PDB file of C-alpha atoms in Angstrom:
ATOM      1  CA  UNK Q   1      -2.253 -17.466  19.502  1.00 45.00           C
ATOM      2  CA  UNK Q   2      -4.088 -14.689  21.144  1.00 45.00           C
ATOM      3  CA  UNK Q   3      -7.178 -13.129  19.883  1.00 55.00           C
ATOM      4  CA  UNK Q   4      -6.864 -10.348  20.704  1.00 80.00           C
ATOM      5  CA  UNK Q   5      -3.773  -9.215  18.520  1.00 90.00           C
ATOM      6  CA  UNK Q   6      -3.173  -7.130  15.658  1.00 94.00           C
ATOM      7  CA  UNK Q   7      -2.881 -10.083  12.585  1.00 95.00           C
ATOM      8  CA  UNK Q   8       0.437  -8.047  10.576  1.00 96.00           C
ATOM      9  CA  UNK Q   9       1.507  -9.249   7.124  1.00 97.00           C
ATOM     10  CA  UNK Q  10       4.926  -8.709   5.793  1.00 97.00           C
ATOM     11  CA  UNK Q  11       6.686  -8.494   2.643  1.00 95.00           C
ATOM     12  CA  UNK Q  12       9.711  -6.824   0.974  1.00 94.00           C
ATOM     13  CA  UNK Q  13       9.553  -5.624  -3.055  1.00 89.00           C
ATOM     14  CA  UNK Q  14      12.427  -3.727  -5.049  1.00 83.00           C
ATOM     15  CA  UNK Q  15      12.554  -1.134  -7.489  1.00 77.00           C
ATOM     16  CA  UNK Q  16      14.878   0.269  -9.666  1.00 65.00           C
ATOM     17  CA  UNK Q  17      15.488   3.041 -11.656  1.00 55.00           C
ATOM     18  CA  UNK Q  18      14.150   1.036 -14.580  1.00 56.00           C
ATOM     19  CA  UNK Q  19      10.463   1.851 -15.459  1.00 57.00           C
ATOM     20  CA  UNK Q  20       7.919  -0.284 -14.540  1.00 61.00           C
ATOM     21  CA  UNK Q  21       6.740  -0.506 -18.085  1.00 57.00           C
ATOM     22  CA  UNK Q  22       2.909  -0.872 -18.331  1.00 57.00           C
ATOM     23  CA  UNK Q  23       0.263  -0.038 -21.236  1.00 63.00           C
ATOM     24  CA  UNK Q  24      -0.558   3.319 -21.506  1.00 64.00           C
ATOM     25  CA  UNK Q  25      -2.987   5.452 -24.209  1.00 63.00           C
ATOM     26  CA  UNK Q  26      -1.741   7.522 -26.968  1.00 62.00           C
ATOM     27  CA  UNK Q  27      -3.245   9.597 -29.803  1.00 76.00           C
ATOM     28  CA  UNK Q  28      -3.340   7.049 -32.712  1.00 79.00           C
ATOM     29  CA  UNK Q  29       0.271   7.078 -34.633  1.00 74.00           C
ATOM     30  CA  UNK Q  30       2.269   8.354 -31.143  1.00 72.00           C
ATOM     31  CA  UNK Q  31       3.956   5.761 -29.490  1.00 67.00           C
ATOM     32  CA  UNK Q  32       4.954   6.960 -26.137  1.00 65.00           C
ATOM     33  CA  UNK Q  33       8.394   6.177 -25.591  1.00 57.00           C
ATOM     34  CA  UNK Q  34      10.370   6.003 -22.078  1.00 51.00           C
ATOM     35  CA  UNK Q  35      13.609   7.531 -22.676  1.00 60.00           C
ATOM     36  CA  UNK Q  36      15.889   6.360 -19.590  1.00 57.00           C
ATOM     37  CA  UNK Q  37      19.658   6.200 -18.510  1.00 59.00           C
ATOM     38  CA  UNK Q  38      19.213   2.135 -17.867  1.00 56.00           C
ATOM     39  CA  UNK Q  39      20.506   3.056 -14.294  1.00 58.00           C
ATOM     40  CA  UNK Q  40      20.205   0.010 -12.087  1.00 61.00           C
ATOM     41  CA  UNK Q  41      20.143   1.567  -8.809  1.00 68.00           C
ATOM     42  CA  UNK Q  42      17.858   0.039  -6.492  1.00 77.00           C
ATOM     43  CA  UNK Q  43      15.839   0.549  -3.540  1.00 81.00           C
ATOM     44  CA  UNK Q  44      14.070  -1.862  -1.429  1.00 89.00           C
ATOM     45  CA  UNK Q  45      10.380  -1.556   0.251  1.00 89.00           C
ATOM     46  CA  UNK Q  46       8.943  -3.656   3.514  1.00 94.00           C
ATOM     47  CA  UNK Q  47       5.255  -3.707   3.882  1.00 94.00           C
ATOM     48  CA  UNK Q  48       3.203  -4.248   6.856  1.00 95.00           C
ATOM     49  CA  UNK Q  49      -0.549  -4.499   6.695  1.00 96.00           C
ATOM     50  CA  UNK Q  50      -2.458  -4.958   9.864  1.00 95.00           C
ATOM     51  CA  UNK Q  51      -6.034  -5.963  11.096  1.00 94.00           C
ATOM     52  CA  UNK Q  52      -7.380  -6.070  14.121  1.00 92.00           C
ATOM     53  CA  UNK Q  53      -8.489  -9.822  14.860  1.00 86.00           C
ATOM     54  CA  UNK Q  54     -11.364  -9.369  17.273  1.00 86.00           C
ATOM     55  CA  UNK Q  55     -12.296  -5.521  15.950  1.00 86.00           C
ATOM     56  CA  UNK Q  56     -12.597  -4.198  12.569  1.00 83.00           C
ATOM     57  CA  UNK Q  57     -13.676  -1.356  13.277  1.00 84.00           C
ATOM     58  CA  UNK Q  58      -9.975  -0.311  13.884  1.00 86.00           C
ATOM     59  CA  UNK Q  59      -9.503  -0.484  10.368  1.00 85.00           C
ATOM     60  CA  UNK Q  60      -6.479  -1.686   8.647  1.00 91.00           C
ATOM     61  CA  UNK Q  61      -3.101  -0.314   9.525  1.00 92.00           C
ATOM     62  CA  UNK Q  62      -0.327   0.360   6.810  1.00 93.00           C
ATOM     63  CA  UNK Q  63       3.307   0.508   7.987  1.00 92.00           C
ATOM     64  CA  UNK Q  64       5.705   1.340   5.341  1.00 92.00           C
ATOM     65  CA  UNK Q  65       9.747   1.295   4.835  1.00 92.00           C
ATOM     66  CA  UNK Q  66      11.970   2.525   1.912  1.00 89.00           C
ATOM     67  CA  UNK Q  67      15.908   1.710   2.009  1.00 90.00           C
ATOM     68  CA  UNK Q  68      18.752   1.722  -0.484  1.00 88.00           C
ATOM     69  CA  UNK Q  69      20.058  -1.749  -1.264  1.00 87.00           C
ATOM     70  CA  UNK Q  70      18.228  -4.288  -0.221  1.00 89.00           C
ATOM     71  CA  UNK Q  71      17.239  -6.291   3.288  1.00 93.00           C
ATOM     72  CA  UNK Q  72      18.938  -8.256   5.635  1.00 94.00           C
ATOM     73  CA  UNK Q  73      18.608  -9.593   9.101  1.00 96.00           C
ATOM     74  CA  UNK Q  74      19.828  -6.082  10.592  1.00 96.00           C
ATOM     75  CA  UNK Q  75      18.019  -3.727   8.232  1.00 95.00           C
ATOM     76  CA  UNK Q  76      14.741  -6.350   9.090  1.00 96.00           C
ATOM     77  CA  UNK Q  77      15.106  -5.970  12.956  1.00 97.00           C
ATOM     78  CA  UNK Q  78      15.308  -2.360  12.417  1.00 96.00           C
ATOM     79  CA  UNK Q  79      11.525  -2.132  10.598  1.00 96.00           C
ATOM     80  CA  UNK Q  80      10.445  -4.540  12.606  1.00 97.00           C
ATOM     81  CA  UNK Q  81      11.734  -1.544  15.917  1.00 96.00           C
ATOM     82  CA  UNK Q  82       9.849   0.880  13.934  1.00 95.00           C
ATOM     83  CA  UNK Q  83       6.558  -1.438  14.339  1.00 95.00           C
ATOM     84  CA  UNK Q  84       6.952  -2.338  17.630  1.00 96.00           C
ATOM     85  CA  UNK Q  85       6.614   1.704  18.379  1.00 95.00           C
ATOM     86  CA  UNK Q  86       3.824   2.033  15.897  1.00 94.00           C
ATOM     87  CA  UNK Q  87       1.349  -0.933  17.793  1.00 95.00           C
ATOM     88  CA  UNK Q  88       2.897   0.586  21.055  1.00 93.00           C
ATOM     89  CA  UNK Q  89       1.362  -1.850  23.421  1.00 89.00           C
ATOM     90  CA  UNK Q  90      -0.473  -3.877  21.097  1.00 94.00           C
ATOM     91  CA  UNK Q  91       0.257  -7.244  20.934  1.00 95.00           C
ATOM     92  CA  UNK Q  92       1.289  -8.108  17.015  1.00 96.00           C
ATOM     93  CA  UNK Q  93       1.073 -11.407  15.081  1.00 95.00           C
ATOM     94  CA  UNK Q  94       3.509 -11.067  12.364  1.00 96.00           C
ATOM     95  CA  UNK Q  95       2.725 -13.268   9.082  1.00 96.00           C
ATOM     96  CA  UNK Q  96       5.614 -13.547   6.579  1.00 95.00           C
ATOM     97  CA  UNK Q  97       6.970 -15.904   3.974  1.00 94.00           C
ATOM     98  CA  UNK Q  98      10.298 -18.064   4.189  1.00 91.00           C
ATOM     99  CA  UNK Q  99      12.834 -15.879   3.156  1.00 90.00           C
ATOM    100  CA  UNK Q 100      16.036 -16.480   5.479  1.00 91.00           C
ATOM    101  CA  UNK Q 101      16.384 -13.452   6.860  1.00 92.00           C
ATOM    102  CA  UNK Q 102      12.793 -13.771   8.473  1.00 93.00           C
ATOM    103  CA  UNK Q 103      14.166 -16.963   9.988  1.00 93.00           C
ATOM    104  CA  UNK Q 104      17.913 -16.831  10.666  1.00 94.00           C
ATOM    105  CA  UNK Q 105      19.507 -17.240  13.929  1.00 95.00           C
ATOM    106  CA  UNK Q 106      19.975 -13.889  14.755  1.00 96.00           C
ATOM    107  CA  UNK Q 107      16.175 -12.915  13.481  1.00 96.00           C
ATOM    108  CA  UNK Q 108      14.643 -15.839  16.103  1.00 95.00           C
ATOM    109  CA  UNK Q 109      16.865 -14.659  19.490  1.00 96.00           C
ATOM    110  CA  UNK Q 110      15.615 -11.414  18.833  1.00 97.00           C
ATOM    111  CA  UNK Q 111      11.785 -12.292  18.520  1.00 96.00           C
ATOM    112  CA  UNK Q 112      12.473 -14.480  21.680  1.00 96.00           C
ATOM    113  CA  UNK Q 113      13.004 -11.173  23.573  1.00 96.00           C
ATOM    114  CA  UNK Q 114       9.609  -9.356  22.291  1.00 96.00           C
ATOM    115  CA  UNK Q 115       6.708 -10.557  24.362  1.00 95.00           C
ATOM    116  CA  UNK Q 116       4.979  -8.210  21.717  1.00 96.00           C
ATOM    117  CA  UNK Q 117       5.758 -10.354  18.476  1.00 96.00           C
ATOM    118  CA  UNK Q 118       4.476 -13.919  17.351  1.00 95.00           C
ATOM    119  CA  UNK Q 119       5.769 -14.843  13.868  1.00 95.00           C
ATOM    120  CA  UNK Q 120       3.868 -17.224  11.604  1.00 95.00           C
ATOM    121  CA  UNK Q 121       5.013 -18.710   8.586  1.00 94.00           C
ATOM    122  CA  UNK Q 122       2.979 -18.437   5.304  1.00 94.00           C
ATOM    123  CA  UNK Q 123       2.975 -21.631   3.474  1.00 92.00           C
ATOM    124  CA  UNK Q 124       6.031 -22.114   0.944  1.00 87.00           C
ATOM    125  CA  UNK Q 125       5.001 -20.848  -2.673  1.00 88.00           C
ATOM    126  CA  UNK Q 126       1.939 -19.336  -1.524  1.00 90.00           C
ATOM    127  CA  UNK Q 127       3.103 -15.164  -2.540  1.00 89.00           C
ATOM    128  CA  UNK Q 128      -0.944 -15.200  -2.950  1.00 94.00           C
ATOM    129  CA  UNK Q 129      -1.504 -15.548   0.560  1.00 95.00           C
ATOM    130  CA  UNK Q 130      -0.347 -12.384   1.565  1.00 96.00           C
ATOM    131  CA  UNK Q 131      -2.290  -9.027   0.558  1.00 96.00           C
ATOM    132  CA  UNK Q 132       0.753  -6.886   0.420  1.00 96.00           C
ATOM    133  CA  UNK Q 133       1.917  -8.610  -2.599  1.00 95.00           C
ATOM    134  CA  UNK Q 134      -1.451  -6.763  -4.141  1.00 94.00           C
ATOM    135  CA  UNK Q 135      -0.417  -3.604  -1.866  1.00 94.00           C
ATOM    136  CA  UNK Q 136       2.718  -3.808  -3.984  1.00 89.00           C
ATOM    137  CA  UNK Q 137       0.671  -4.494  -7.325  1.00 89.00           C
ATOM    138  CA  UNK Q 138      -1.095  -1.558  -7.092  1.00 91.00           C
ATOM    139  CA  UNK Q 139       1.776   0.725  -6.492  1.00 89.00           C
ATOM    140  CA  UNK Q 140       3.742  -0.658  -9.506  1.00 86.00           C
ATOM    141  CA  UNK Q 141       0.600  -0.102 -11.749  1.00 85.00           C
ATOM    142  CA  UNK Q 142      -0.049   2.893 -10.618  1.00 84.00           C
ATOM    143  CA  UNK Q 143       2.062   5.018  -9.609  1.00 83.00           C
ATOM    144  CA  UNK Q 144       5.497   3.309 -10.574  1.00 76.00           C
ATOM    145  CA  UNK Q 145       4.249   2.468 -14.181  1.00 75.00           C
ATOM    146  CA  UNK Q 146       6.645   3.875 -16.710  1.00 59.00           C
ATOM    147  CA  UNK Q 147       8.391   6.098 -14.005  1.00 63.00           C
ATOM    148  CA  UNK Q 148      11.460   7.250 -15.486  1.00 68.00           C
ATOM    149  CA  UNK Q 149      13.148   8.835 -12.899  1.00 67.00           C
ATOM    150  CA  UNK Q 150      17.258   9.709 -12.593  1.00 66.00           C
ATOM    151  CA  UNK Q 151      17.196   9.343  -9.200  1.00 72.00           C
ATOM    152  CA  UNK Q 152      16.037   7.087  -6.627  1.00 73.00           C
ATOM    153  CA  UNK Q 153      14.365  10.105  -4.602  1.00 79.00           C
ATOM    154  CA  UNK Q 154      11.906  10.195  -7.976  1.00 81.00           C
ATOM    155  CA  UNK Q 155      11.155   6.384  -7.231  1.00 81.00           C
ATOM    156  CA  UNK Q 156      10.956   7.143  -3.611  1.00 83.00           C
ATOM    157  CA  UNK Q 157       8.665  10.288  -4.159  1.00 86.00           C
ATOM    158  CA  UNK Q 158       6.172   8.142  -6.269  1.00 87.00           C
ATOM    159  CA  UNK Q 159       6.127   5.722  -3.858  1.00 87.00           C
ATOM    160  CA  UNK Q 160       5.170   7.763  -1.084  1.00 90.00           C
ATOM    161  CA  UNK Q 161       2.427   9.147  -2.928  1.00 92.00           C
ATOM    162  CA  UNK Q 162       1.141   5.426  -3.760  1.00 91.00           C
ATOM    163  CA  UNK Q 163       1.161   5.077   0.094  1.00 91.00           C
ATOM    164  CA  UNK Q 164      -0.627   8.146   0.822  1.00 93.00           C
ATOM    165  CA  UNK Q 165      -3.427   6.936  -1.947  1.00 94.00           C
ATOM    166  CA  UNK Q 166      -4.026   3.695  -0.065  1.00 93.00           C
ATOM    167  CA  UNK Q 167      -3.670   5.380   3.317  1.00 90.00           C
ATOM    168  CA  UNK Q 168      -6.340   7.433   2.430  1.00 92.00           C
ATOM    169  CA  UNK Q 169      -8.832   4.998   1.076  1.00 92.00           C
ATOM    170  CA  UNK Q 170      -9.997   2.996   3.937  1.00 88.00           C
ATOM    171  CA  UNK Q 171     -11.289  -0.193   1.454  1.00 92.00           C
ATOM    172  CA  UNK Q 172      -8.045  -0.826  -0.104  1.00 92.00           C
ATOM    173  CA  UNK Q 173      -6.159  -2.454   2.551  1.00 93.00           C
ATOM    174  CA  UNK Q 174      -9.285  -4.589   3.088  1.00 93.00           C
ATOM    175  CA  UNK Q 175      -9.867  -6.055  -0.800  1.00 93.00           C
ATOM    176  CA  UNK Q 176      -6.153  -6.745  -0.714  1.00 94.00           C
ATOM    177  CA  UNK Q 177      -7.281  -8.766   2.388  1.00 94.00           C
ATOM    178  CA  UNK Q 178     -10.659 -10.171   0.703  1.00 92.00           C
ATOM    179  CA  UNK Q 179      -8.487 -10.879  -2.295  1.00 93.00           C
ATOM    180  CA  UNK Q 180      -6.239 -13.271  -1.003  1.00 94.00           C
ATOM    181  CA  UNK Q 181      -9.431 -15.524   0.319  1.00 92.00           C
ATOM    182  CA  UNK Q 182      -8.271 -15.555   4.175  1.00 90.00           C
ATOM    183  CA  UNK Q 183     -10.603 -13.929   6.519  1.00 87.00           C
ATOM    184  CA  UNK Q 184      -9.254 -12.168   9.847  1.00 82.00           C
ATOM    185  CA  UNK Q 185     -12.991 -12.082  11.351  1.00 70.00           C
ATOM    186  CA  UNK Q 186     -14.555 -15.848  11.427  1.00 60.00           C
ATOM    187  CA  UNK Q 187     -17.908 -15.280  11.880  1.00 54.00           C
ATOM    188  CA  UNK Q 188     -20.351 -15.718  15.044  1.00 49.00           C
ATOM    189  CA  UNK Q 189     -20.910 -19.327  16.088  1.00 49.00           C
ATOM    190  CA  UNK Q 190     -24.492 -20.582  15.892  1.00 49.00           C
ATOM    191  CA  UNK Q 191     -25.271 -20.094  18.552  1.00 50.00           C
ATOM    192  CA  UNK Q 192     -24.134 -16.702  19.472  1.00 47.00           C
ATOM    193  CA  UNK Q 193     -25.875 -15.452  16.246  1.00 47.00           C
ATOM    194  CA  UNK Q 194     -27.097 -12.136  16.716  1.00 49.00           C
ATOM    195  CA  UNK Q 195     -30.384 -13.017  15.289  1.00 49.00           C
ATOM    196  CA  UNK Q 196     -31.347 -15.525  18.408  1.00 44.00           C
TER     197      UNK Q 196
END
């Protein structure tokens, strides 16, 4: 693996039209309610959260992706063209779980022509492995909970602004990181301790 490479993990989530239902405050005696058309229209997300393995100081890096329906080989080659542009010239090591599309036939002769990509696998039943599954958390707590939208351009809109918040606060992508327990950074070797 090379070193010096951006370390990328991927996920997909859905959401729906159905509210993310969460615990909320009220005066005492007023029960919020959701009032909703029980429209099951869905949308699918796709998640990439980079580090930088030898440099932190290039921060974390959040691509996102928002579709109708939900993913397949195709519509997972396409995000994965939109990242290739955003690391333009950066070599990317691309974590993700099992799901078949990540490995089907078509999926592995296209990563055979990107001297860019390296996939790794993420251990099977491991969803607590990979800090976008906390990026996704923290967008259906926040800013999806008890969204009652009528259309999926509410969901969408929501979402975006979730994005924006953890775009703009540099420690978030980095305790979704620290959460999972996996460190990009290992740290100096005895003997190239800077205190020597």
């Amino acid at each position: 693996m090379n070193t010096r490479a951006w370390i990328v993990f991927l996920d997909e989530s859905g959401v729906s039209l159905l509210p993310q239902i969460r615990r909320t405050y009220a005066p005492r005696g007023r029960t919020p309610l959701l009032r909703h058309r029980l429209n099951w229209k869905r949308a699918s997300m796709a998640g990439a959260l980079g580090y930088h393995s030898t440099d932190p100081d290039r921060g974390a890096r959040l691509c996102f992706h928002l579709k109708p329906g939900s993913y397949d080989t195709v519509a997972l080659i396409e995000v994965l063209e939109q990242m290739k542009v955003f690391y333009r010239g950066e070599r990317v090591v691309l974590v993700w779980d099992g799901l078949s599309a990540h490995w089907s036939r078509a999926m592995r002769a296209w990563v055979a022509d990107q001297d860019w990509l390296t996939l790794e696998r993420l251990p099977a039943y491991a969803p607590e492995l990979n800090p976008v599954e906390l990026l996704w958390s923290s967008l259906k707590k926040r800013e999806l909970a008890n969204l009652a939208g009528d259309h999926l351009a509410d969901v969408a809109d929501a979402t975006e602004q979730g994005i924006q918040r953890i775009n703009t606060n540099p420690q978030l992508p980095w305790s979704f990181l620290a959460h999972t327990g996996l460190t990009i950074h290992p740290p100096h070797p005895p003997n190239l301790r800077k205190d020597q």
